[in-house]
XYZ file of C-alpha atoms in Angstrom:
740
model
C 14.517 0.015 -27.370
C 15.247 3.386 -28.971
C 18.730 4.430 -29.984
C 19.367 8.201 -29.795
C 22.459 10.165 -30.807
C 23.184 13.212 -28.618
C 26.282 15.348 -29.215
C 27.884 12.449 -31.047
C 27.116 9.977 -28.244
C 24.659 7.130 -28.782
C 22.152 6.490 -26.006
C 20.140 3.299 -25.532
C 16.656 4.189 -24.264
C 14.066 1.708 -22.991
C 10.439 2.804 -22.980
C 7.192 1.455 -21.582
C 3.717 2.981 -21.875
C 0.888 1.953 -19.594
C -1.869 3.301 -17.321
C -1.637 6.775 -18.812
C 2.105 7.173 -18.188
C 5.337 6.655 -20.096
C 8.484 5.342 -18.446
C 11.630 6.252 -20.392
C 14.986 4.929 -19.202
C 18.267 6.105 -20.705
C 20.573 3.187 -19.876
C 23.759 5.051 -20.690
C 22.954 8.004 -18.452
C 21.028 5.750 -16.067
C 18.250 8.283 -15.930
C 14.606 7.251 -15.912
C 11.618 9.592 -16.281
C 7.971 8.835 -15.618
C 5.720 11.300 -17.422
C 2.002 11.618 -18.167
C 1.047 10.826 -21.738
C 0.319 14.182 -23.348
C -3.339 15.177 -23.103
C -4.460 18.677 -23.970
C -5.816 20.630 -21.012
C -8.211 23.584 -21.010
C -5.199 25.866 -21.258
C -3.872 23.990 -24.263
C -0.995 22.346 -22.402
C 0.062 18.970 -23.774
C 3.503 18.468 -22.262
C 3.910 17.948 -18.532
C 7.050 17.758 -16.420
C 8.031 14.273 -15.273
C 6.138 12.881 -12.303
C 9.342 11.251 -11.108
C 12.965 10.997 -12.200
C 15.830 8.854 -10.989
C 18.322 6.092 -11.691
C 17.385 2.400 -11.765
C 20.732 0.608 -11.940
C 21.809 -0.780 -8.557
C 24.646 0.522 -6.407
C 26.513 -1.070 -3.503
C 28.437 0.088 -0.501
C 30.967 -2.592 0.405
C 33.881 -3.044 2.825
C 35.521 0.126 4.045
C 32.601 2.284 2.857
C 33.500 1.825 -0.801
C 30.738 2.871 -3.204
C 30.238 0.871 -6.418
C 27.736 1.971 -9.049
C 26.716 -0.529 -11.739
C 26.869 0.513 -15.391
C 24.900 -1.032 -18.257
C 27.249 -2.978 -20.532
C 25.029 -4.823 -23.002
C 21.298 -5.345 -23.403
C 19.396 -8.193 -25.008
C 15.795 -9.317 -25.030
C 14.503 -12.636 -23.701
C 11.924 -14.894 -25.285
C 9.150 -13.307 -23.201
C 10.265 -9.765 -23.991
C 12.180 -9.207 -20.774
C 15.178 -6.872 -20.762
C 18.492 -8.601 -19.964
C 20.967 -5.906 -18.956
C 24.573 -6.971 -18.393
C 26.159 -4.988 -15.567
C 29.715 -3.729 -15.349
C 30.993 -3.272 -11.787
C 34.491 -2.294 -12.869
C 37.306 -4.166 -11.187
C 34.880 -5.597 -8.612
C 32.830 -7.831 -10.886
C 29.943 -8.212 -13.288
C 26.218 -8.743 -12.996
C 22.859 -9.158 -14.653
C 19.683 -7.127 -14.242
C 16.586 -8.912 -15.562
C 13.624 -6.534 -16.006
C 10.221 -6.564 -17.620
C 7.310 -4.249 -18.329
C 3.832 -5.048 -17.057
C 0.427 -3.432 -17.644
C 0.664 -2.044 -14.090
C 4.276 -0.850 -14.353
C 7.844 -2.127 -14.310
C 9.816 -4.602 -12.238
C 13.341 -5.797 -11.676
C 12.758 -9.549 -11.793
C 16.255 -10.540 -10.758
C 19.597 -9.018 -9.862
C 22.702 -11.216 -9.974
C 26.290 -10.260 -9.149
C 29.564 -12.133 -9.614
C 32.346 -10.525 -7.567
C 35.977 -10.708 -8.640
C 37.059 -11.098 -4.996
C 35.472 -11.746 -1.616
C 32.984 -8.943 -0.976
C 30.891 -8.054 2.055
C 27.954 -5.812 1.271
C 27.061 -3.031 3.650
C 24.049 -1.882 1.626
C 22.249 -2.250 -1.697
C 20.640 0.891 -3.106
C 18.341 1.852 -5.941
C 18.348 5.548 -6.720
C 21.875 6.760 -5.981
C 24.741 7.884 -8.234
C 28.279 9.211 -8.058
C 28.647 12.952 -7.654
C 30.679 15.046 -10.034
C 33.569 17.063 -8.625
C 31.442 20.202 -8.754
C 28.511 18.484 -7.011
C 30.779 17.208 -4.253
C 31.708 20.795 -3.420
C 28.010 21.444 -2.656
C 27.479 18.611 -0.165
C 27.297 19.037 3.625
C 30.245 16.657 4.146
C 33.607 16.766 2.422
C 33.759 12.963 2.149
C 30.486 12.576 0.150
C 31.021 10.700 -3.107
C 27.408 9.682 -3.904
C 23.903 11.011 -3.342
C 20.264 9.885 -3.777
C 18.795 10.967 -7.121
C 15.111 9.957 -7.041
C 13.206 13.222 -7.352
C 9.557 14.283 -7.334
C 7.387 17.066 -5.941
C 6.623 15.112 -2.792
C 6.526 11.856 -0.870
C 3.925 9.536 0.614
C 4.706 6.995 3.327
C 1.414 5.945 4.981
C 1.344 6.967 8.655
C 5.038 7.843 8.622
C 4.664 10.422 11.356
C 2.581 10.848 14.460
C 1.127 13.517 16.752
C -0.713 14.183 14.491
C -0.588 11.415 11.920
C 0.958 12.505 8.642
C 1.682 10.630 5.428
C 2.570 13.370 2.929
C 5.220 16.051 2.676
C 6.956 18.126 0.036
C 10.333 17.011 -1.253
C 12.294 19.418 0.932
C 10.180 19.238 4.117
C 11.743 16.233 5.844
C 15.439 17.058 5.477
C 17.735 14.086 6.025
C 15.649 11.159 7.288
C 15.477 7.399 7.189
C 11.893 6.147 6.991
C 11.108 2.480 7.628
C 9.057 0.670 4.997
C 9.289 -2.663 6.777
C 9.397 -3.890 10.367
C 12.205 -1.901 11.945
C 10.547 1.318 13.095
C 12.630 3.455 15.422
C 15.162 0.640 15.828
C 17.279 2.169 13.036
C 16.879 5.768 14.125
C 13.604 6.381 12.303
C 10.550 8.223 13.672
C 8.477 6.092 16.024
C 5.008 5.462 14.582
C 4.275 2.026 16.084
C 2.615 -0.795 14.238
C -0.152 -0.118 11.714
C 0.282 -0.142 8.714
C 3.726 -1.753 8.951
C 5.166 -3.543 7.204
C 4.116 -1.742 4.036
C 7.201 -2.686 1.966
C 6.251 0.314 -0.225
C 6.159 4.095 -0.526
C 5.272 6.627 -3.227
C 6.656 9.761 -4.862
C 4.889 12.217 -7.123
C 2.855 15.367 -7.320
C 0.194 17.213 -9.273
C 0.430 15.103 -12.440
C 0.730 11.607 -10.998
C 2.461 9.298 -8.535
C 4.914 6.395 -8.596
C 4.787 3.619 -5.960
C 7.764 1.336 -5.364
C 8.813 -1.619 -3.261
C 10.137 -5.175 -3.450
C 8.296 -8.187 -4.825
C 9.277 -10.498 -1.976
C 10.152 -10.148 1.707
C 13.761 -8.896 1.586
C 16.696 -10.218 3.598
C 17.640 -6.700 4.747
C 15.818 -3.881 6.529
C 14.053 -1.777 3.913
C 13.942 1.998 4.235
C 13.450 5.138 2.206
C 16.528 7.330 2.545
C 15.881 11.063 2.220
C 18.678 13.577 1.786
C 17.675 17.193 1.302
C 15.139 16.986 -1.547
C 15.965 13.585 -3.110
C 15.680 9.954 -2.043
C 16.751 6.350 -2.585
C 15.576 2.853 -1.680
C 17.984 1.339 0.822
C 18.640 -2.265 1.863
C 20.960 -2.471 4.883
C 23.106 -5.627 5.239
C 26.241 -4.857 7.282
C 27.935 -8.022 6.088
C 31.123 -6.351 7.297
C 29.822 -7.306 10.770
C 27.958 -10.550 10.074
C 29.586 -12.117 7.045
C 28.213 -12.859 3.579
C 26.268 -15.995 2.588
C 28.571 -16.274 -0.419
C 31.300 -13.610 -0.706
C 31.703 -14.238 -4.465
C 28.100 -14.469 -5.726
C 24.831 -12.847 -4.790
C 21.312 -12.782 -6.254
C 18.061 -11.006 -5.435
C 14.552 -11.893 -6.605
C 12.322 -8.936 -7.418
C 14.195 -6.313 -5.416
C 12.111 -3.563 -7.039
C 8.645 -3.030 -8.495
C 7.292 0.253 -9.842
C 3.606 1.043 -10.359
C 1.855 4.329 -10.976
C -1.442 6.163 -10.801
C -3.101 9.542 -10.522
C -2.771 9.735 -6.725
C -0.464 8.205 -4.147
C -3.325 5.939 -3.077
C -3.939 4.826 -6.678
C -0.261 4.067 -7.257
C 0.010 2.045 -4.033
C -3.201 0.208 -4.947
C -1.756 -0.626 -8.370
C 1.445 -1.902 -6.747
C -0.446 -4.102 -4.264
C -2.887 -5.317 -6.911
C 0.098 -6.543 -8.952
C 0.536 -9.366 -6.423
C -2.927 -10.806 -7.213
C -5.283 -12.371 -7.970
C -6.365 -12.880 -4.370
C -8.728 -15.196 -2.577
C -10.534 -13.280 0.195
C -9.932 -14.415 3.745
C -12.717 -16.387 5.402
C -15.447 -14.234 6.933
C -14.956 -16.065 10.243
C -11.910 -13.851 10.799
C -14.090 -10.725 10.986
C -14.140 -10.741 14.775
C -14.911 -7.690 16.892
C -12.980 -7.297 20.128
C -12.657 -5.564 23.450
C -9.030 -5.305 24.538
C -7.889 -5.141 28.166
C -4.974 -2.806 27.386
C -6.865 0.357 28.287
C -7.270 -1.002 31.826
C -3.985 -2.906 32.106
C -1.931 0.173 31.204
C -3.580 1.946 34.159
C -2.770 -1.022 36.455
C -6.405 -2.162 36.631
C -6.120 -5.963 36.594
C -9.443 -7.118 38.084
C -10.860 -9.290 35.292
C -14.111 -9.879 37.183
C -14.764 -6.152 37.366
C -13.660 -5.755 33.751
C -16.093 -8.440 32.592
C -18.951 -7.011 34.602
C -18.406 -3.554 33.131
C -18.011 -4.454 29.461
C -20.698 -7.148 29.346
C -23.292 -4.600 30.422
C -22.447 -2.191 27.600
C -20.335 -3.581 24.768
C -21.215 -6.841 23.056
C -18.313 -8.197 21.013
C -17.010 -11.447 19.614
C -13.996 -11.676 21.906
C -11.967 -10.179 24.724
C -8.232 -9.799 24.102
C -5.973 -10.397 27.112
C -3.254 -7.897 26.308
C 0.313 -7.282 27.486
C 0.689 -8.073 31.229
C -1.256 -11.357 31.226
C 2.002 -13.386 31.100
C 4.647 -13.799 33.781
C 6.966 -12.114 31.279
C 6.857 -11.326 27.583
C 6.962 -14.580 25.708
C 6.433 -16.963 28.636
C 2.952 -18.075 27.609
C 2.110 -18.598 31.293
C -0.380 -16.465 33.245
C 0.842 -13.972 35.830
C -0.918 -15.339 38.908
C 0.418 -12.511 41.057
C -1.760 -10.126 39.036
C -4.500 -12.636 38.167
C -4.811 -15.148 41.058
C -8.068 -16.597 39.639
C -6.920 -16.550 36.029
C -8.668 -19.664 34.700
C -11.869 -18.936 36.605
C -11.831 -15.382 35.290
C -11.470 -16.672 31.744
C -14.484 -18.909 32.211
C -16.350 -15.896 33.529
C -15.518 -14.010 30.345
C -16.829 -16.913 28.299
C -19.974 -17.156 30.422
C -20.771 -13.592 29.417
C -20.708 -14.546 25.738
C -17.174 -13.582 24.733
C -14.526 -15.725 23.113
C -10.919 -15.303 24.236
C -7.828 -13.965 22.479
C -4.264 -13.631 23.750
C -1.622 -10.991 23.062
C 1.809 -12.322 22.109
C 5.050 -10.486 21.424
C 6.620 -11.816 18.258
C 10.269 -12.071 19.266
C 10.820 -10.868 22.835
C 11.663 -12.811 25.971
C 12.534 -11.451 29.411
C 13.894 -14.631 30.992
C 15.689 -16.754 28.408
C 17.312 -18.971 31.029
C 13.892 -19.996 32.366
C 13.004 -21.106 28.837
C 16.195 -23.093 28.361
C 17.716 -20.536 26.007
C 21.345 -19.472 25.892
C 23.201 -16.776 23.979
C 23.275 -19.191 21.025
C 19.479 -18.883 20.739
C 19.322 -15.098 20.951
C 20.320 -12.167 18.764
C 23.808 -11.080 19.803
C 26.035 -8.145 19.001
C 29.447 -8.298 17.334
C 30.895 -9.038 20.777
C 28.777 -12.192 21.071
C 26.700 -10.802 23.945
C 22.875 -10.897 23.732
C 21.306 -7.592 22.752
C 18.177 -6.093 24.315
C 15.481 -3.784 23.033
C 12.351 -1.993 24.199
C 9.407 -0.322 22.478
C 10.995 3.144 22.645
C 14.559 2.245 21.730
C 15.940 4.246 24.634
C 18.985 2.641 26.322
C 18.035 4.221 29.656
C 16.034 2.451 32.318
C 16.253 -1.066 33.642
C 13.892 -2.860 31.279
C 14.905 -4.360 27.989
C 13.770 -7.478 26.179
C 16.049 -10.225 24.888
C 15.539 -11.070 21.241
C 14.839 -14.479 19.720
C 17.015 -15.705 16.869
C 15.081 -18.100 14.583
C 18.420 -19.464 13.342
C 18.337 -21.667 16.436
C 16.261 -24.850 16.310
C 15.782 -24.522 20.052
C 14.261 -21.061 19.533
C 11.997 -22.235 16.738
C 10.841 -25.155 18.861
C 10.162 -22.834 21.800
C 7.947 -20.600 19.637
C 6.045 -23.577 18.240
C 5.558 -25.292 21.606
C 4.484 -22.094 23.364
C 1.928 -21.335 20.653
C 0.543 -24.863 20.644
C 0.319 -24.846 24.454
C -1.681 -21.603 24.508
C -4.071 -22.738 21.780
C -4.621 -26.194 23.269
C -4.969 -24.977 26.847
C -7.357 -22.046 26.432
C -8.898 -22.631 22.975
C -8.681 -18.951 21.964
C -10.536 -17.524 18.996
C -7.494 -15.424 18.101
C -3.896 -14.505 18.841
C -2.971 -10.837 18.647
C 0.683 -10.584 17.620
C 2.729 -7.500 18.398
C 6.199 -5.959 18.264
C 7.379 -7.573 15.067
C 8.881 -4.107 14.706
C 10.688 -4.449 18.049
C 14.164 -5.446 16.852
C 17.344 -3.409 16.406
C 18.767 -3.504 12.905
C 21.994 -5.057 11.615
C 24.082 -2.196 12.976
C 23.527 -3.917 16.345
C 22.685 -7.572 15.671
C 21.525 -10.041 13.046
C 20.370 -13.669 12.896
C 23.183 -16.148 12.523
C 21.481 -17.752 9.536
C 21.498 -15.223 6.650
C 18.192 -16.658 5.392
C 16.428 -15.020 8.376
C 18.042 -11.594 8.222
C 16.425 -8.251 7.584
C 12.677 -8.155 7.006
C 12.658 -11.955 7.067
C 13.426 -11.962 10.807
C 9.985 -10.819 11.954
C 8.306 -12.571 9.036
C 9.876 -15.922 10.011
C 8.734 -15.615 13.624
C 5.250 -14.570 12.522
C 5.100 -17.580 10.213
C 6.208 -19.945 12.990
C 3.409 -18.706 15.246
C 0.841 -18.697 12.437
C 1.564 -22.263 11.345
C 1.761 -23.609 14.903
C -1.586 -22.059 15.862
C -3.253 -23.336 12.687
C -1.902 -26.849 13.316
C -4.096 -27.009 16.435
C -7.052 -24.924 15.256
C -7.242 -24.182 11.508
C -10.010 -21.659 12.181
C -8.082 -19.521 14.667
C -7.628 -15.865 13.705
C -4.149 -14.341 13.698
C -4.237 -10.574 14.210
C -1.431 -8.306 13.026
C -0.866 -4.908 11.402
C 0.951 -4.990 8.050
C -1.154 -4.107 5.005
C 1.088 -5.544 2.260
C -0.202 -8.577 0.296
C 2.927 -10.519 1.291
C 1.562 -10.490 4.872
C -1.451 -12.605 3.883
C 0.421 -15.807 4.717
C 1.097 -14.773 8.334
C -2.085 -12.954 9.384
C -5.849 -13.038 8.918
C -7.170 -9.867 10.547
C -5.563 -6.428 10.352
C -5.944 -4.269 13.436
C -5.749 -0.490 13.107
C -3.869 -0.439 16.442
C -4.660 1.547 19.574
C -4.215 5.033 18.055
C -1.937 6.217 20.824
C 0.506 7.341 18.142
C -2.054 9.455 16.320
C -1.479 12.066 19.000
C -2.373 12.854 22.581
C -5.795 14.375 21.983
C -9.253 13.299 20.906
C -8.983 15.434 17.755
C -5.653 13.867 16.735
C -7.015 10.365 17.322
C -10.157 10.997 15.283
C -8.158 12.376 12.347
C -5.555 9.619 12.634
C -8.143 6.865 12.671
C -9.949 8.366 9.699
C -6.675 8.375 7.756
C -5.852 4.819 8.817
C -9.203 3.725 7.425
C -8.080 4.955 3.998
C -4.812 3.017 4.178
C -6.554 -0.090 5.538
C -8.650 -0.215 2.372
C -5.437 -1.102 0.505
C -5.471 -4.378 2.458
C -9.219 -4.849 2.054
C -8.642 -4.729 -1.709
C -6.658 -7.957 -1.490
C -9.211 -9.700 0.699
C -7.951 -9.171 4.231
C -10.293 -8.905 7.196
C -9.960 -5.488 8.867
C -11.235 -4.178 12.176
C -11.047 -0.706 13.605
C -9.826 0.307 17.032
C -9.853 3.112 19.560
C -7.140 5.068 21.294
C -7.288 6.671 24.714
C -10.159 9.175 24.358
C -13.845 8.303 24.466
C -14.739 11.476 22.534
C -13.401 9.864 19.338
C -15.630 6.790 19.463
C -18.556 8.114 17.438
C -16.297 9.135 14.511
C -14.453 5.830 14.697
C -17.659 3.811 14.635
C -19.027 5.748 11.661
C -16.009 4.756 9.546
C -16.234 1.233 10.975
C -19.532 0.834 9.109
C -17.455 0.755 5.901
C -14.214 -0.813 7.132
C -15.394 -3.899 8.975
C -15.874 -4.714 12.645
C -15.548 -2.931 15.978
C -12.438 -2.803 18.120
C -12.175 -1.263 21.573
C -8.932 -0.572 23.462
C -10.189 2.078 25.881
C -10.426 1.376 29.583
C -13.166 2.294 32.005
C -12.049 5.924 31.991
C -9.962 7.693 29.374
C -7.082 10.152 29.637
C -9.581 12.923 30.422
C -11.478 10.860 33.002
C -14.491 10.398 30.677
C -16.551 7.240 30.223
C -18.453 5.657 27.353
C -21.730 7.497 26.698
C -25.126 5.884 26.228
C -25.240 7.175 22.649
C -21.978 5.403 21.858
C -23.138 2.218 23.595
C -26.155 2.312 21.291
C -24.008 2.924 18.198
C -21.541 0.171 19.190
C -24.334 -2.370 19.661
C -25.908 -1.431 16.330
C -22.661 -2.056 14.451
C -21.968 -5.279 16.320
C -25.359 -6.536 15.125
C -25.597 -5.073 11.626
C -21.986 -5.012 10.377
C -20.904 -6.407 7.021
C -19.750 -10.021 7.274
C -17.638 -10.411 4.135
C -13.938 -9.912 3.404
C -12.670 -8.141 0.331
C -13.892 -4.722 -0.829
C -12.804 -1.523 -2.513
C -13.598 2.047 -1.459
C -16.028 4.409 -3.130
C -14.972 8.036 -2.637
C -17.966 10.369 -2.431
C -16.369 13.280 -0.602
C -12.773 12.503 0.247
C -9.291 13.930 0.078
C -6.812 11.169 -0.728
C -3.814 13.199 0.372
C -1.064 15.154 -1.347
C 1.570 17.718 -0.460
C -1.348 20.105 0.061
C -2.830 18.134 2.936
C -3.405 14.829 4.673
C -6.113 12.330 3.676
C -9.593 13.013 4.982
C -12.624 10.818 4.436
C -15.903 12.708 4.755
C -18.440 10.515 2.936
C -17.392 7.225 1.423
C -18.564 3.694 0.786
C -17.746 0.020 0.453
C -17.875 -1.752 -2.918
C -18.008 -5.544 -2.988
C -17.942 -7.821 -6.010
C -17.614 -11.459 -6.983
C -14.035 -11.799 -8.149
C -14.378 -15.141 -9.938
C -12.518 -14.745 -13.266
C -14.718 -14.865 -16.337
C -13.839 -16.770 -19.504
C -15.316 -13.959 -21.574
C -17.162 -10.703 -21.071
C -20.487 -12.501 -20.596
C -19.289 -14.835 -17.841
C -18.854 -14.177 -14.156
C -20.356 -11.513 -11.922
C -17.849 -8.844 -11.039
C -20.161 -5.802 -11.018
C -19.369 -3.879 -7.818
C -22.166 -3.585 -5.266
C -22.371 -0.672 -2.843
C -22.992 -2.414 0.490
C -22.136 0.241 3.099
C -21.916 4.017 3.387
C -20.503 6.453 5.928
C -22.133 9.857 5.368
C -21.153 13.155 7.002
C -22.735 16.564 6.524
C -22.010 19.340 9.013
C -23.428 22.020 6.717
C -26.743 23.813 7.042
C -28.066 22.532 3.699
C -28.768 18.909 2.688
C -26.279 16.994 0.543
C -27.534 14.748 -2.248
C -25.655 11.888 -3.900
C -27.912 11.291 -6.877
C -26.138 8.205 -8.205
C -25.765 6.447 -4.843
C -28.327 3.930 -3.524
C -30.804 5.308 -6.127
C -30.386 8.735 -4.477
C -29.498 9.767 -0.956
C -30.221 13.196 0.517
C -29.141 13.847 4.094
C -28.094 16.147 6.884
C -26.066 15.074 9.890
C -24.093 11.802 9.990
C -25.434 8.377 9.024
C -24.233 4.848 8.320
C -26.066 2.671 5.795
C -25.335 -1.060 5.740
C -26.891 -3.727 3.515
C -28.060 -6.808 5.402
C -27.985 -8.971 2.289
C -25.468 -9.176 -0.563
C -27.314 -6.736 -2.807
C -26.487 -3.135 -3.650
C -28.095 -0.622 -1.308
C -30.163 0.611 -4.250
C -31.999 -2.729 -4.481
C -31.274 -4.358 -1.108
C -34.288 -6.075 0.426
C -32.974 -5.371 3.918
C -30.654 -2.575 5.000
C -30.100 -0.384 8.046
C -29.695 3.340 8.587
C -27.820 4.247 11.790
C -27.849 7.891 12.961
C -24.566 9.269 14.346
C -25.572 12.900 14.778
C -28.777 14.905 14.636
C -30.165 15.094 11.123
C -32.430 13.610 8.510
C -32.127 11.101 5.675
C -34.248 10.628 2.554
C -33.873 7.647 0.234
C -35.394 7.832 -3.254
C -36.082 4.127 -3.554
C -39.099 1.929 -2.783
C -39.479 0.065 0.519
C -42.361 -1.490 2.423
C -41.702 -0.812 6.093
C -39.250 0.608 8.591
C -38.430 -0.953 11.968
C -36.950 1.322 14.639
C -34.605 -0.373 17.119
C -33.318 0.532 20.552
C -30.803 -1.160 22.852
C -32.282 -3.092 25.770
C -30.031 -5.061 28.157
C -27.140 -4.926 25.682
C -29.191 -6.182 22.726
C -31.183 -4.601 19.928
C -34.914 -4.576 20.435
C -37.590 -3.491 17.967
C -39.619 -0.618 19.376
C -41.715 0.520 16.424
C -42.687 -0.385 12.855
C -43.658 2.307 10.348
C -44.980 2.363 6.800
C -43.372 4.772 4.297
C -46.300 7.177 4.511
C -45.767 7.447 8.272
C -42.352 9.015 7.829
C -42.435 12.843 7.981
C -41.852 14.043 4.408
C -40.574 10.543 3.645
C -37.500 11.106 5.804
C -35.837 9.363 8.689
C -35.396 12.081 11.310
C -33.330 12.129 14.500
C -33.010 15.538 16.109
C -32.526 15.295 19.878
C -29.760 13.952 22.110
C -32.290 11.631 23.713
C -33.184 10.140 20.324
C -29.517 9.621 19.493
C -29.041 7.787 22.789
C -32.131 5.630 22.428
C -32.457 4.887 18.698
C -29.891 2.349 17.515
C -31.060 2.525 13.928
C -33.740 1.803 11.367
C -34.070 -1.516 9.551
C -35.696 -0.910 6.168
C -37.422 -3.712 4.272
């Protein structure tokens, strides 16, 4: 701690230096600054403006909209170097903020409050402060007494907006907005952006000189959002205990309500934040399952599973078929809709006979007929009037359809979820369950679980955990599919799905750009060992671009129906590409990205991956520098070159020179530079030269839905030592080249 005297006033300043940045926190002003450590630039500049500024002491809004801002009373240091900051809450109570510095950043380990009278918290906030009298005269409302004070050049919330997908904006671009960081989506008046990558439990702020990522260290008991007002922001936990009561009106504690981590880009700062939850054990490779989903047909009212199976089995090999929304009599029944599927069980056997495993879609917390399931109002989420609430995907109150909402406070509800899950898994032996609409709940302004332990972000998490554990009790190897990319979601899901892309925008171009950006954000989950698969939207024209990035990300996913929104169908070239990836994909979980030509996003533009790769390593910790094998291995590449001249990556796979678009995938666990077996898959007309030795090249085509070798060549048989694909016919017929 540094003690500084300014204008006769002593200031206590805490500092922490790490990862090229310095965090400096003036406790008496409650102003923190994150700044780059001075490094001289070409212009001679050594001092840079702060990357981020803001307050770190907590504030509360309590009964009757009363705002209380904590002040730092005393500070002491614990035996492990942690900062113990006594809090003064004036006439309302006292508290303790326990903080520590880490190599990756800073965290609030614990917040404790002792109230002097019964208190009901409406919200907890980090990053707000009282306004001065002069500042209040500048606000848009005469009753404003506080305002967010976190400031930076811009913001990053992955996939915050849609049509087209956007994740970055300048500080003043969004105006007043509430952006969900957890599971609540549009349910609290936020922009609708559907599932992936929620819940993130994180966001970032920064600019040209660096970025700060922030979020909680555990699943919070309140909806988590980023509150934007004009050009500043705060982290907001919404409780509304004025409606639902407090667990203990005199005492309250929070574990890790805030972590801060930083890096040179928004991606780097979010990666540092997520990495702070490690070390991680990668998920089992059995969870890397490709799928074909029925939603593209079901949404168009095409329910003939026999016709569906006949169509897809002739063109798209995959590990499983997902029976999506509409297979049940109602959401959450777990019973097949025989009016739509009169031969349901026979149709399922037909799917299996064609080589597919089965998977079933399940809504996390919706039911349409609670009485039929033996549920009463006591088992459902109810409003302040005691009447059950309803919700739908859009949040619109108009129309006749709304879903009742399960309250896990009820033992009857918990038992229903467990029994339904067990029944589905035992009856149909699915390879996977695809869970959905954990973001389909209204927030505490409308309803809340009766048991405070299940409130906020813990509501969806609890229901996800019930389903996860029940399914695993019957089949430990079953795969649970969900969306959220945060490490805390590892205990409730195995495979992350990039969703159906409908929210990327209603065009092939929007979907292609949105999927490409989602691939970048999905790599944050791949870093902590999650299985990831890609997915399509509603336009067949995007499939080639999606599959090229799939070569790096993981395994195929298909949501499109027989015809897309433009009436188009899957092309032979894409059938060939799909089959190649189904056969030659990587079969390991846990990797980090290699950026060859990529824009990671900033206020200047959205992320865009042009050429990039997949780095895998053995993460076993070493006792010393000589032990263990953690050297990263480049095992897959997605290469794009739309220019008229070849591009060369001299340090990649010994040296790669190419035109057009190609995917390279190792078929062993070696780096592409030394792999004894790897494939090169063409995605557009072009040529590829590899400056590394090999013995022979096998060309493959697709015959009857399977790869078939059509030719073997020696290196001297290749024209100029290159792999060349130039015509549309070659792209349709050549699945790829296996090099040995």
